[in-house]
Amino acid sequence: MSLATRGHTFDGIEEFDNRLPNWWLWSFYLACIFSVGYWIHFHTLGTGHLPQAAFLAEQQEIAARLEAELAKNPVTDESLLKLSKEGGVVAEGEKAFMAEGVSCKFCHKPDGSGLTGPNLTDKFWVYGGKPLDIYTTIMEGRPNGMPPWKQNGSMWAQRVTAYVLAKVKHTNVAGGLPPQGKEEQ
Ligand code: HEC
């Protein structure tokens, strides 16, 4: 340590002109080098998952495992309710509901409040509002204009049902189509 000063004073206070400690300099240099690698890995090449994407990937992995498990068992009210609590499954169902072209939103509106197809946000259901009723409606279709979606497979219909249960049913969107069918018990 030398006792040289920087040559200025403030209110009589002077500043020593010391060398920065090596440990400090090296952690600074290493941080600079690390930041270049970090930037290239995450932002230039995109080979790494940033926290949000990593979280989503993890959720999708859990969802895939759960789905594989459920595919072995029959579809029930309980199994559908369980799926409706899985963020990854509901997110996949939402994608299907909102897909471009003739998807659910095309006839039921993006918020599910009804257009040519009935309001899915109220307590009234023509074909029943229980999880299994909704699943059956989606798989088999209904006579007055609801197309069947069996061709997309059971898991697909389960995901869409999970989305309807989690994010559409009972949201009571204002200004939706008037109730049709029977009130839920
Ligand atoms: C081409 C238009 C159309 C599309 C696309 C469509 N629906 Fe429908 N949906 C209808 C119509 C019309 C009805 C009423 C059928 C009837 O009364 O027989 C209906 C009925 C329903 C019902 C029963 C409502 C009740 O009151 O019981 C549900 C649930 C439903 N649709 C969900 C969906 C979902 C989920 C999708 C996407 C996978 C979808 N619909 C796609 C037109 C459509």
mmCIF file of C-alpha atoms and ligand atoms in Angstrom:
data_model
loop_
_atom_site.group_PDB
_atom_site.id
_atom_site.type_symbol
_atom_site.label_atom_id
_atom_site.label_comp_id
_atom_site.label_asym_id
_atom_site.label_seq_id
_atom_site.Cartn_x
_atom_site.Cartn_y
_atom_site.Cartn_z
ATOM 1 C CA MET A 1 0.000 0.000 0.000
ATOM 2 C CA SER A 2 1.382 3.394 -0.889
ATOM 3 C CA LEU A 3 0.433 6.587 0.835
ATOM 4 C CA ALA A 4 0.014 8.585 -2.383
ATOM 5 C CA THR A 5 -3.229 10.509 -2.561
ATOM 6 C CA ARG A 6 -5.400 11.341 -5.568
ATOM 7 C CA GLY A 7 -4.648 15.003 -5.067
ATOM 8 C CA HIS A 8 -8.110 16.353 -4.278
ATOM 9 C CA THR A 9 -9.752 17.277 -1.008
ATOM 10 C CA PHE A 10 -13.376 17.656 -0.046
ATOM 11 C CA ASP A 11 -14.034 19.332 3.265
ATOM 12 C CA GLY A 12 -10.486 18.408 4.186
ATOM 13 C CA ILE A 13 -10.977 14.749 3.306
ATOM 14 C CA GLU A 14 -8.351 13.218 0.996
ATOM 15 C CA GLU A 15 -8.434 9.981 -0.979
ATOM 16 C CA PHE A 16 -5.600 7.424 -1.062
ATOM 17 C CA ASP A 17 -4.569 6.197 -4.496
ATOM 18 C CA ASN A 18 -4.379 2.486 -3.621
ATOM 19 C CA ARG A 19 -4.201 -0.372 -6.083
ATOM 20 C CA LEU A 20 -7.349 -2.445 -6.206
ATOM 21 C CA PRO A 21 -6.773 -5.805 -4.509
ATOM 22 C CA ASN A 22 -6.052 -8.672 -6.885
ATOM 23 C CA TRP A 23 -8.924 -10.803 -5.608
ATOM 24 C CA TRP A 24 -11.246 -7.918 -6.452
ATOM 25 C CA LEU A 25 -9.773 -7.383 -9.911
ATOM 26 C CA TRP A 26 -9.925 -11.072 -10.732
ATOM 27 C CA SER A 27 -13.528 -11.507 -9.660
ATOM 28 C CA PHE A 28 -14.306 -8.501 -11.853
ATOM 29 C CA TYR A 29 -12.443 -9.919 -14.873
ATOM 30 C CA LEU A 30 -14.046 -13.342 -14.405
ATOM 31 C CA ALA A 31 -17.495 -11.759 -14.168
ATOM 32 C CA CYS A 32 -16.813 -9.984 -17.490
ATOM 33 C CA ILE A 33 -15.755 -13.227 -19.138
ATOM 34 C CA PHE A 34 -18.708 -15.083 -17.620
ATOM 35 C CA SER A 35 -21.154 -12.441 -18.887
ATOM 36 C CA VAL A 36 -19.987 -12.944 -22.482
ATOM 37 C CA GLY A 37 -20.582 -16.704 -22.248
ATOM 38 C CA TYR A 38 -23.918 -16.116 -20.516
ATOM 39 C CA TRP A 39 -25.052 -13.692 -23.185
ATOM 40 C CA ILE A 40 -24.118 -16.009 -26.032
ATOM 41 C CA HIS A 41 -25.670 -19.077 -24.356
ATOM 42 C CA PHE A 42 -29.006 -17.500 -23.401
ATOM 43 C CA HIS A 43 -29.501 -14.601 -25.786
ATOM 44 C CA THR A 44 -27.521 -15.178 -28.993
ATOM 45 C CA LEU A 45 -27.687 -18.943 -29.521
ATOM 46 C CA GLY A 46 -30.753 -19.452 -27.327
ATOM 47 C CA THR A 47 -29.352 -22.806 -26.164
ATOM 48 C CA GLY A 48 -30.343 -22.176 -22.543
ATOM 49 C CA HIS A 49 -33.763 -21.829 -20.948
ATOM 50 C CA LEU A 50 -34.297 -18.551 -19.088
ATOM 51 C CA PRO A 51 -36.149 -19.088 -15.779
ATOM 52 C CA GLN A 52 -39.638 -18.599 -17.206
ATOM 53 C CA ALA A 53 -39.038 -21.003 -20.102
ATOM 54 C CA ALA A 54 -37.337 -23.476 -17.777
ATOM 55 C CA PHE A 55 -40.366 -23.338 -15.499
ATOM 56 C CA LEU A 56 -42.733 -23.937 -18.402
ATOM 57 C CA ALA A 57 -40.610 -26.829 -19.694
ATOM 58 C CA GLU A 58 -40.676 -28.362 -16.236
ATOM 59 C CA GLN A 59 -44.440 -27.965 -16.022
ATOM 60 C CA GLN A 60 -44.878 -29.550 -19.440
ATOM 61 C CA GLU A 61 -42.724 -32.470 -18.385
ATOM 62 C CA ILE A 62 -44.860 -32.997 -15.268
ATOM 63 C CA ALA A 63 -48.004 -32.671 -17.378
ATOM 64 C CA ALA A 64 -46.708 -35.247 -19.869
ATOM 65 C CA ARG A 65 -45.948 -37.683 -17.051
ATOM 66 C CA LEU A 66 -49.363 -37.147 -15.493
ATOM 67 C CA GLU A 67 -51.058 -37.595 -18.854
ATOM 68 C CA ALA A 68 -49.210 -40.839 -19.517
ATOM 69 C CA GLU A 69 -50.397 -42.039 -16.124
ATOM 70 C CA LEU A 70 -53.993 -40.974 -16.783
ATOM 71 C CA ALA A 71 -54.059 -42.452 -20.292
ATOM 72 C CA LYS A 72 -53.901 -45.877 -18.648
ATOM 73 C CA ASN A 73 -57.072 -45.205 -16.658
ATOM 74 C CA PRO A 74 -60.661 -44.473 -17.677
ATOM 75 C CA VAL A 75 -61.687 -40.809 -17.906
ATOM 76 C CA THR A 76 -63.790 -39.773 -14.894
ATOM 77 C CA ASP A 77 -65.106 -36.582 -13.292
ATOM 78 C CA GLU A 78 -62.259 -36.881 -10.783
ATOM 79 C CA SER A 79 -59.510 -37.432 -13.370
ATOM 80 C CA LEU A 80 -60.720 -34.424 -15.378
ATOM 81 C CA LEU A 81 -60.886 -32.232 -12.267
ATOM 82 C CA LYS A 82 -57.349 -33.276 -11.404
ATOM 83 C CA LEU A 83 -56.166 -32.262 -14.874
ATOM 84 C CA SER A 84 -57.936 -28.902 -14.536
ATOM 85 C CA LYS A 85 -55.594 -28.106 -11.629
ATOM 86 C CA GLU A 86 -52.436 -28.702 -13.695
ATOM 87 C CA GLY A 87 -51.157 -25.423 -15.145
ATOM 88 C CA GLY A 88 -49.285 -27.147 -18.004
ATOM 89 C CA VAL A 89 -52.355 -29.142 -19.103
ATOM 90 C CA VAL A 90 -54.659 -26.122 -18.890
ATOM 91 C CA ALA A 91 -52.187 -24.069 -20.969
ATOM 92 C CA GLU A 92 -52.210 -26.740 -23.703
ATOM 93 C CA GLY A 93 -56.024 -26.840 -23.583
ATOM 94 C CA GLU A 94 -56.120 -23.075 -23.960
ATOM 95 C CA LYS A 95 -53.987 -23.265 -27.100
ATOM 96 C CA ALA A 96 -56.490 -25.697 -28.629
ATOM 97 C CA PHE A 97 -59.487 -23.583 -27.554
ATOM 98 C CA MET A 98 -57.923 -20.458 -29.102
ATOM 99 C CA ALA A 99 -56.399 -22.058 -32.221
ATOM 100 C CA GLU A 100 -56.826 -20.221 -35.531
ATOM 101 C CA GLY A 101 -59.550 -21.488 -37.870
ATOM 102 C CA VAL A 102 -62.616 -23.412 -36.734
ATOM 103 C CA SER A 103 -61.714 -23.958 -33.077
ATOM 104 C CA CYS A 104 -63.800 -23.577 -29.932
ATOM 105 C CA LYS A 105 -63.452 -19.789 -29.863
ATOM 106 C CA PHE A 106 -64.834 -19.584 -33.399
ATOM 107 C CA CYS A 107 -68.311 -20.611 -32.170
ATOM 108 C CA HIS A 108 -68.146 -19.922 -28.421
ATOM 109 C CA LYS A 109 -66.029 -16.699 -28.485
ATOM 110 C CA PRO A 110 -62.535 -16.522 -26.936
ATOM 111 C CA ASP A 111 -64.013 -15.789 -23.498
ATOM 112 C CA GLY A 112 -66.541 -18.629 -23.899
ATOM 113 C CA SER A 113 -69.554 -16.345 -23.553
ATOM 114 C CA GLY A 114 -71.231 -17.804 -26.648
ATOM 115 C CA LEU A 115 -71.793 -16.892 -30.302
ATOM 116 C CA THR A 116 -73.300 -19.576 -32.516
ATOM 117 C CA GLY A 117 -72.569 -22.085 -29.738
ATOM 118 C CA PRO A 118 -73.968 -21.652 -26.218
ATOM 119 C CA ASN A 119 -72.529 -19.615 -23.365
ATOM 120 C CA LEU A 120 -70.044 -21.817 -21.489
ATOM 121 C CA THR A 121 -69.465 -19.334 -18.663
ATOM 122 C CA ASP A 122 -72.849 -19.546 -16.919
ATOM 123 C CA LYS A 123 -74.466 -22.193 -14.717
ATOM 124 C CA PHE A 124 -76.819 -23.412 -17.450
ATOM 125 C CA TRP A 125 -76.021 -26.450 -19.569
ATOM 126 C CA VAL A 126 -77.995 -28.182 -22.325
ATOM 127 C CA TYR A 127 -75.945 -31.355 -22.019
ATOM 128 C CA GLY A 128 -74.714 -31.051 -18.432
ATOM 129 C CA GLY A 129 -71.823 -29.114 -16.889
ATOM 130 C CA LYS A 130 -70.106 -31.960 -15.042
ATOM 131 C CA PRO A 131 -66.532 -32.628 -16.189
ATOM 132 C CA LEU A 132 -67.498 -35.880 -17.890
ATOM 133 C CA ASP A 133 -70.512 -34.245 -19.613
ATOM 134 C CA ILE A 134 -68.263 -31.549 -21.097
ATOM 135 C CA TYR A 135 -65.680 -34.149 -22.151
ATOM 136 C CA THR A 136 -68.395 -36.238 -23.855
ATOM 137 C CA THR A 137 -69.804 -33.158 -25.616
ATOM 138 C CA ILE A 138 -66.335 -32.393 -26.987
ATOM 139 C CA MET A 139 -65.507 -35.984 -28.017
ATOM 140 C CA GLU A 140 -68.868 -36.936 -29.549
ATOM 141 C CA GLY A 141 -70.284 -33.575 -30.624
ATOM 142 C CA ARG A 142 -73.968 -32.594 -30.175
ATOM 143 C CA PRO A 143 -76.759 -32.646 -32.794
ATOM 144 C CA ASN A 144 -77.474 -28.921 -33.184
ATOM 145 C CA GLY A 145 -74.108 -27.787 -34.502
ATOM 146 C CA MET A 146 -71.412 -28.917 -32.067
ATOM 147 C CA PRO A 147 -68.884 -30.891 -34.127
ATOM 148 C CA PRO A 148 -67.198 -34.039 -32.692
ATOM 149 C CA TRP A 149 -63.454 -33.813 -31.942
ATOM 150 C CA LYS A 150 -62.728 -37.507 -31.414
ATOM 151 C CA GLN A 151 -60.291 -37.457 -34.306
ATOM 152 C CA ASN A 152 -57.898 -35.367 -32.143
ATOM 153 C CA GLY A 153 -57.746 -38.117 -29.534
ATOM 154 C CA SER A 154 -58.896 -38.500 -25.948
ATOM 155 C CA MET A 155 -55.923 -36.677 -24.400
ATOM 156 C CA TRP A 156 -56.572 -33.633 -26.559
ATOM 157 C CA ALA A 157 -60.233 -33.557 -25.488
ATOM 158 C CA GLN A 158 -59.183 -33.994 -21.844
ATOM 159 C CA ARG A 159 -56.867 -30.997 -22.109
ATOM 160 C CA VAL A 160 -59.595 -28.826 -23.640
ATOM 161 C CA THR A 161 -62.029 -29.997 -20.943
ATOM 162 C CA ALA A 162 -59.441 -29.108 -18.285
ATOM 163 C CA TYR A 163 -59.203 -25.614 -19.765
ATOM 164 C CA VAL A 164 -63.004 -25.165 -19.881
ATOM 165 C CA LEU A 165 -63.260 -26.302 -16.245
ATOM 166 C CA ALA A 166 -60.384 -24.128 -15.026
ATOM 167 C CA LYS A 167 -60.772 -20.929 -17.012
ATOM 168 C CA VAL A 168 -64.209 -20.736 -18.691
ATOM 169 C CA LYS A 169 -66.894 -22.415 -16.575
ATOM 170 C CA HIS A 170 -68.458 -20.130 -13.944
ATOM 171 C CA THR A 171 -66.619 -17.031 -15.124
ATOM 172 C CA ASN A 172 -70.074 -15.499 -15.824
ATOM 173 C CA VAL A 173 -68.850 -13.136 -18.531
ATOM 174 C CA ALA A 174 -71.111 -10.056 -18.673
ATOM 175 C CA GLY A 175 -73.096 -9.627 -21.895
ATOM 176 C CA GLY A 176 -72.812 -13.295 -22.882
ATOM 177 C CA LEU A 177 -75.547 -15.276 -24.638
ATOM 178 C CA PRO A 178 -78.656 -15.804 -22.477
ATOM 179 C CA PRO A 179 -78.825 -19.092 -20.538
ATOM 180 C CA GLN A 180 -79.814 -22.264 -22.361
ATOM 181 C CA GLY A 181 -80.686 -25.598 -20.811
ATOM 182 C CA LYS A 182 -80.949 -26.544 -17.169
ATOM 183 C CA GLU A 183 -79.363 -24.824 -14.199
ATOM 184 C CA GLU A 184 -76.625 -26.814 -12.520
ATOM 185 C CA GLN A 185 -77.507 -28.378 -9.185
HETATM 186 C C1 HEC B 1 -68.898 -24.874 -35.553
HETATM 187 C C2 HEC B 1 -69.214 -24.275 -34.271
HETATM 188 C C3 HEC B 1 -68.682 -24.892 -33.009
HETATM 189 C C4 HEC B 1 -67.389 -25.212 -32.699
HETATM 190 C C5 HEC B 1 -66.166 -25.078 -33.577
HETATM 191 C C6 HEC B 1 -67.408 -25.679 -31.334
HETATM 192 N N1 HEC B 1 -68.671 -25.661 -30.850
HETATM 193 FE FE1 HEC B 1 -69.237 -26.256 -28.993
HETATM 194 N N2 HEC B 1 -71.178 -26.032 -29.546
HETATM 195 C C7 HEC B 1 -71.629 -25.498 -30.742
HETATM 196 C C8 HEC B 1 -73.072 -25.539 -30.766
HETATM 197 C C9 HEC B 1 -73.960 -25.022 -31.885
HETATM 198 C C10 HEC B 1 -73.488 -26.149 -29.556
HETATM 199 C C11 HEC B 1 -74.914 -26.488 -29.122
HETATM 200 C C12 HEC B 1 -75.222 -27.887 -29.677
HETATM 201 C C13 HEC B 1 -76.611 -28.408 -29.376
HETATM 202 O O1 HEC B 1 -77.368 -27.710 -28.707
HETATM 203 O O2 HEC B 1 -76.905 -29.540 -29.783
HETATM 204 C C14 HEC B 1 -72.271 -26.424 -28.813
HETATM 205 C C15 HEC B 1 -72.228 -26.978 -27.545
HETATM 206 C C16 HEC B 1 -71.107 -27.079 -26.772
HETATM 207 C C17 HEC B 1 -71.089 -27.465 -25.365
HETATM 208 C C18 HEC B 1 -72.301 -27.868 -24.559
HETATM 209 C C19 HEC B 1 -72.937 -26.653 -23.931
HETATM 210 C C20 HEC B 1 -74.132 -27.008 -23.074
HETATM 211 O O3 HEC B 1 -74.881 -26.086 -22.763
HETATM 212 O O4 HEC B 1 -74.285 -28.178 -22.718
HETATM 213 C C21 HEC B 1 -69.802 -27.421 -24.943
HETATM 214 C C22 HEC B 1 -69.265 -27.750 -23.563
HETATM 215 C C23 HEC B 1 -69.005 -27.002 -26.074
HETATM 216 N N3 HEC B 1 -69.826 -26.798 -27.158
HETATM 217 C C24 HEC B 1 -67.623 -26.826 -26.044
HETATM 218 C C25 HEC B 1 -66.873 -26.653 -27.197
HETATM 219 C C26 HEC B 1 -65.434 -26.776 -27.222
HETATM 220 C C27 HEC B 1 -64.561 -27.009 -26.012
HETATM 221 C C28 HEC B 1 -65.060 -26.599 -28.515
HETATM 222 C C29 HEC B 1 -63.668 -26.713 -29.116
HETATM 223 C C30 HEC B 1 -63.062 -28.011 -29.014
HETATM 224 C C31 HEC B 1 -66.259 -26.344 -29.286
HETATM 225 N N4 HEC B 1 -67.333 -26.394 -28.452
HETATM 226 C C32 HEC B 1 -66.279 -26.074 -30.640
HETATM 227 C C33 HEC B 1 -70.839 -25.018 -31.749
HETATM 228 C C34 HEC B 1 -69.475 -25.189 -31.839
#
